[in-house]
């Protein structure tokens, strides 16, 4: 079976599962997308890995795993989403130590969070993409708004509902926003930090 390389398009709030998020993966050499429902913690971890300017004061679980692996010379070479059963994606982390390769089973959200930290490529098999891949519209029409995967957030770090967007930060100056960002990171409120960072990015663009 041939492998297809994937990239991360973004994260959107799931309209069908409370507290869940949809991770959207792109087919690198194609137009199909692979939406995967993940939990809030994993969404935050992936978003922080994508947003280089947000540095947690203490290591998150996936950061700890990376530090542990590096201490013992373990390298994550790639992640493969290898199976889809009843809507659940199964993944493998391909690791290497002393030129010996090992395959470790993992939840797809955890595997991708680690792949980002190791700059490792993400793959899936063609038959899985044929089965679950979709052509995603980033600007859905009124009749399509019920589809949860259409609600794609352009900035991966801004995984929040429209009601919880960064509108509350419009009244702050750029200096005040930067101070609030530092405070939010120190308090480990990464969801708040992501919203503030999104508002700062809008001002600086």
Coordinates of C-alpha atoms in Angstrom, one line a residue:
X1 CA 0.0 0.0 0.0
X2 CA 1.3 3.4 -0.9
X3 CA 1.8 6.2 1.6
X4 CA 0.4 9.7 1.2
X5 CA 2.1 12.6 3.0
X6 CA -0.1 14.9 5.0
X7 CA 0.3 18.4 6.4
X8 CA -1.7 20.3 9.1
X9 CA -4.3 22.7 7.7
X10 CA -5.7 23.9 11.0
X11 CA -7.9 23.2 14.0
X12 CA -11.6 24.0 14.3
X13 CA -14.1 23.7 17.1
X14 CA -16.3 20.6 16.7
X15 CA -20.0 21.5 16.4
X16 CA -21.1 17.9 17.0
X17 CA -19.1 17.0 20.1
X18 CA -19.0 19.3 23.1
X19 CA -15.4 20.1 24.1
X20 CA -13.9 18.4 21.1
X21 CA -12.0 19.8 18.1
X22 CA -11.5 18.8 14.5
X23 CA -7.9 18.6 13.3
X24 CA -7.8 19.1 9.5
X25 CA -4.9 17.4 7.7
X26 CA -4.1 18.2 4.0
X27 CA -3.0 15.8 1.3
X28 CA 0.3 17.3 0.4
X29 CA 0.2 16.5 -3.3
X30 CA -3.6 16.6 -3.7
X31 CA -6.7 18.5 -2.7
X32 CA -8.3 16.1 -0.2
X33 CA -8.5 16.8 3.6
X34 CA -8.6 14.3 6.4
X35 CA -10.6 15.6 9.4
X36 CA -9.9 13.9 12.8
X37 CA -11.8 14.7 16.0
X38 CA -9.5 15.2 18.9
X39 CA -9.8 16.3 22.6
X40 CA -9.2 19.8 23.9
X41 CA -5.9 19.0 25.6
X42 CA -4.5 17.5 22.4
X43 CA -5.8 20.5 20.4
X44 CA -4.0 22.9 22.8
X45 CA -0.8 20.8 22.6
X46 CA -0.8 20.8 18.8
X47 CA -1.6 24.5 18.6
X48 CA 1.2 25.4 20.9
X49 CA 3.6 23.3 18.8
X50 CA 2.4 25.2 15.7
X51 CA 2.6 28.6 17.4
X52 CA 6.3 29.0 18.0
X53 CA 5.9 32.3 20.0
X54 CA 4.0 30.7 22.8
X55 CA 6.4 29.0 25.2
X56 CA 4.9 27.2 28.2
X57 CA 6.9 27.8 31.4
X58 CA 6.8 24.1 32.2
X59 CA 6.8 21.2 29.8
X60 CA 3.5 19.8 28.6
X61 CA 3.1 16.0 28.4
X62 CA 4.3 15.9 24.8
X63 CA 7.2 18.2 25.6
X64 CA 8.2 15.9 28.4
X65 CA 8.1 12.9 26.1
X66 CA 10.3 14.7 23.6
X67 CA 12.8 15.6 26.4
X68 CA 12.8 12.1 27.7
X69 CA 13.3 10.6 24.2
X70 CA 16.1 13.0 23.4
X71 CA 17.9 12.2 26.7
X72 CA 18.0 8.6 25.6
X73 CA 18.8 9.3 21.9
X74 CA 15.4 8.2 20.6
X75 CA 14.3 9.9 17.4
X76 CA 10.8 10.0 16.0
X77 CA 11.3 9.4 12.3
X78 CA 7.7 9.5 11.1
X79 CA 4.0 9.0 12.0
X80 CA 1.7 6.8 10.0
X81 CA -2.1 6.8 10.3
X82 CA -2.5 3.2 9.4
X83 CA -6.0 2.2 10.2
X84 CA -9.6 3.5 10.4
X85 CA -12.2 1.5 12.3
X86 CA -15.7 2.7 13.1
X87 CA -14.6 6.3 12.6
X88 CA -11.5 6.0 14.9
X89 CA -8.1 6.5 13.4
X90 CA -5.2 4.4 14.6
X91 CA -1.6 5.6 14.3
X92 CA 2.0 4.3 14.7
X93 CA 5.0 6.3 15.7
X94 CA 8.2 5.1 14.0
X95 CA 11.2 5.6 16.3
X96 CA 14.9 4.9 16.0
X97 CA 17.6 4.4 18.5
X98 CA 21.1 3.1 17.8
X99 CA 20.0 2.4 14.2
X100 CA 17.3 0.1 15.5
X101 CA 13.8 0.9 14.4
X102 CA 10.7 0.4 16.6
X103 CA 7.0 0.9 16.0
X104 CA 4.9 2.2 18.8
X105 CA 1.1 2.3 18.8
X106 CA -0.4 5.7 19.7
X107 CA -3.6 7.8 19.5
X108 CA -3.5 9.9 16.4
X109 CA -3.7 13.1 18.3
X110 CA -0.7 12.2 20.5
X111 CA 1.2 11.0 17.5
X112 CA 0.7 14.2 15.6
X113 CA 1.6 16.3 18.6
X114 CA 4.9 14.4 18.9
X115 CA 5.5 14.6 15.1
X116 CA 5.4 18.4 15.3
X117 CA 7.9 18.5 18.1
X118 CA 10.3 16.2 16.3
X119 CA 9.7 17.8 12.9
X120 CA 8.7 14.3 11.7
X121 CA 6.5 13.8 8.6
X122 CA 3.0 12.5 8.9
X123 CA 1.6 9.9 6.5
X124 CA -1.5 7.8 5.9
X125 CA -2.2 5.0 3.4
X126 CA -3.9 5.8 0.2
X127 CA -6.9 3.5 0.9
X128 CA -7.6 5.4 4.2
X129 CA -7.5 8.7 2.3
X130 CA -9.8 7.2 -0.4
X131 CA -12.2 6.2 2.3
X132 CA -12.2 9.2 4.7
X133 CA -10.7 12.0 2.7
X134 CA -13.0 14.9 1.7
X135 CA -12.8 18.0 -0.5
X136 CA -13.1 20.7 2.2
X137 CA -14.6 24.1 1.4
X138 CA -13.2 26.9 3.5
X139 CA -16.1 29.2 2.8
X140 CA -19.2 27.2 3.1
X141 CA -22.6 28.5 1.8
X142 CA -25.6 29.0 4.1
X143 CA -26.9 25.5 3.3
X144 CA -23.7 23.8 4.3
X145 CA -23.1 25.4 7.7
X146 CA -24.3 22.4 9.5
X147 CA -21.2 20.5 8.4
X148 CA -18.7 20.6 11.3
X149 CA -15.6 20.1 9.2
X150 CA -16.4 23.3 7.2
X151 CA -15.8 25.5 10.2
X152 CA -12.0 25.8 9.6
X153 CA -10.0 28.3 11.6
X154 CA -7.3 30.0 9.4
X155 CA -4.8 30.2 12.3
X156 CA -4.3 26.8 14.0
X157 CA -3.6 28.4 17.3
X158 CA -7.0 30.0 17.5
X159 CA -9.1 27.0 18.3
X160 CA -12.2 28.5 19.8
X161 CA -15.9 29.0 19.1
X162 CA -17.1 32.2 17.5
X163 CA -18.7 33.2 20.7
X164 CA -15.3 32.8 22.5
X165 CA -13.2 34.5 19.9
X166 CA -10.8 37.4 20.5
X167 CA -13.3 40.1 20.2
X168 CA -13.0 40.9 23.9
X169 CA -9.4 42.1 23.2
X170 CA -10.1 44.7 20.6
X171 CA -10.2 47.5 23.1
X172 CA -6.6 46.8 24.3
X173 CA -3.5 48.4 22.9
X174 CA -0.8 46.4 21.3
X175 CA 1.5 46.8 24.4
X176 CA -1.4 45.8 26.7
X177 CA -2.0 42.7 24.6
X178 CA 1.6 41.6 24.8
X179 CA 1.5 42.1 28.6
X180 CA -1.7 40.0 28.7
X181 CA -0.1 37.3 26.5
X182 CA 2.9 37.0 28.9
X183 CA 0.5 36.8 31.9
X184 CA -1.6 34.1 30.2
X185 CA 1.4 31.9 29.4
X186 CA 2.8 32.3 32.9
X187 CA -0.7 31.2 34.2
X188 CA -0.6 28.3 31.7
X189 CA -3.9 29.5 30.2
X190 CA -3.0 28.5 26.7
X191 CA -6.4 28.9 25.2
X192 CA -6.6 32.5 26.4
X193 CA -3.0 33.0 25.2
X194 CA -3.9 31.7 21.7
X195 CA -6.8 34.2 21.5
X196 CA -4.6 37.1 22.5
X197 CA -1.9 36.0 20.1
X198 CA -4.5 35.9 17.3
X199 CA -5.5 39.5 18.0
X200 CA -1.9 40.6 18.0
X201 CA -1.3 38.9 14.7
X202 CA -4.3 40.7 13.2
X203 CA -2.8 44.1 14.3
X204 CA 0.6 43.3 13.0
X205 CA -0.5 42.0 9.6

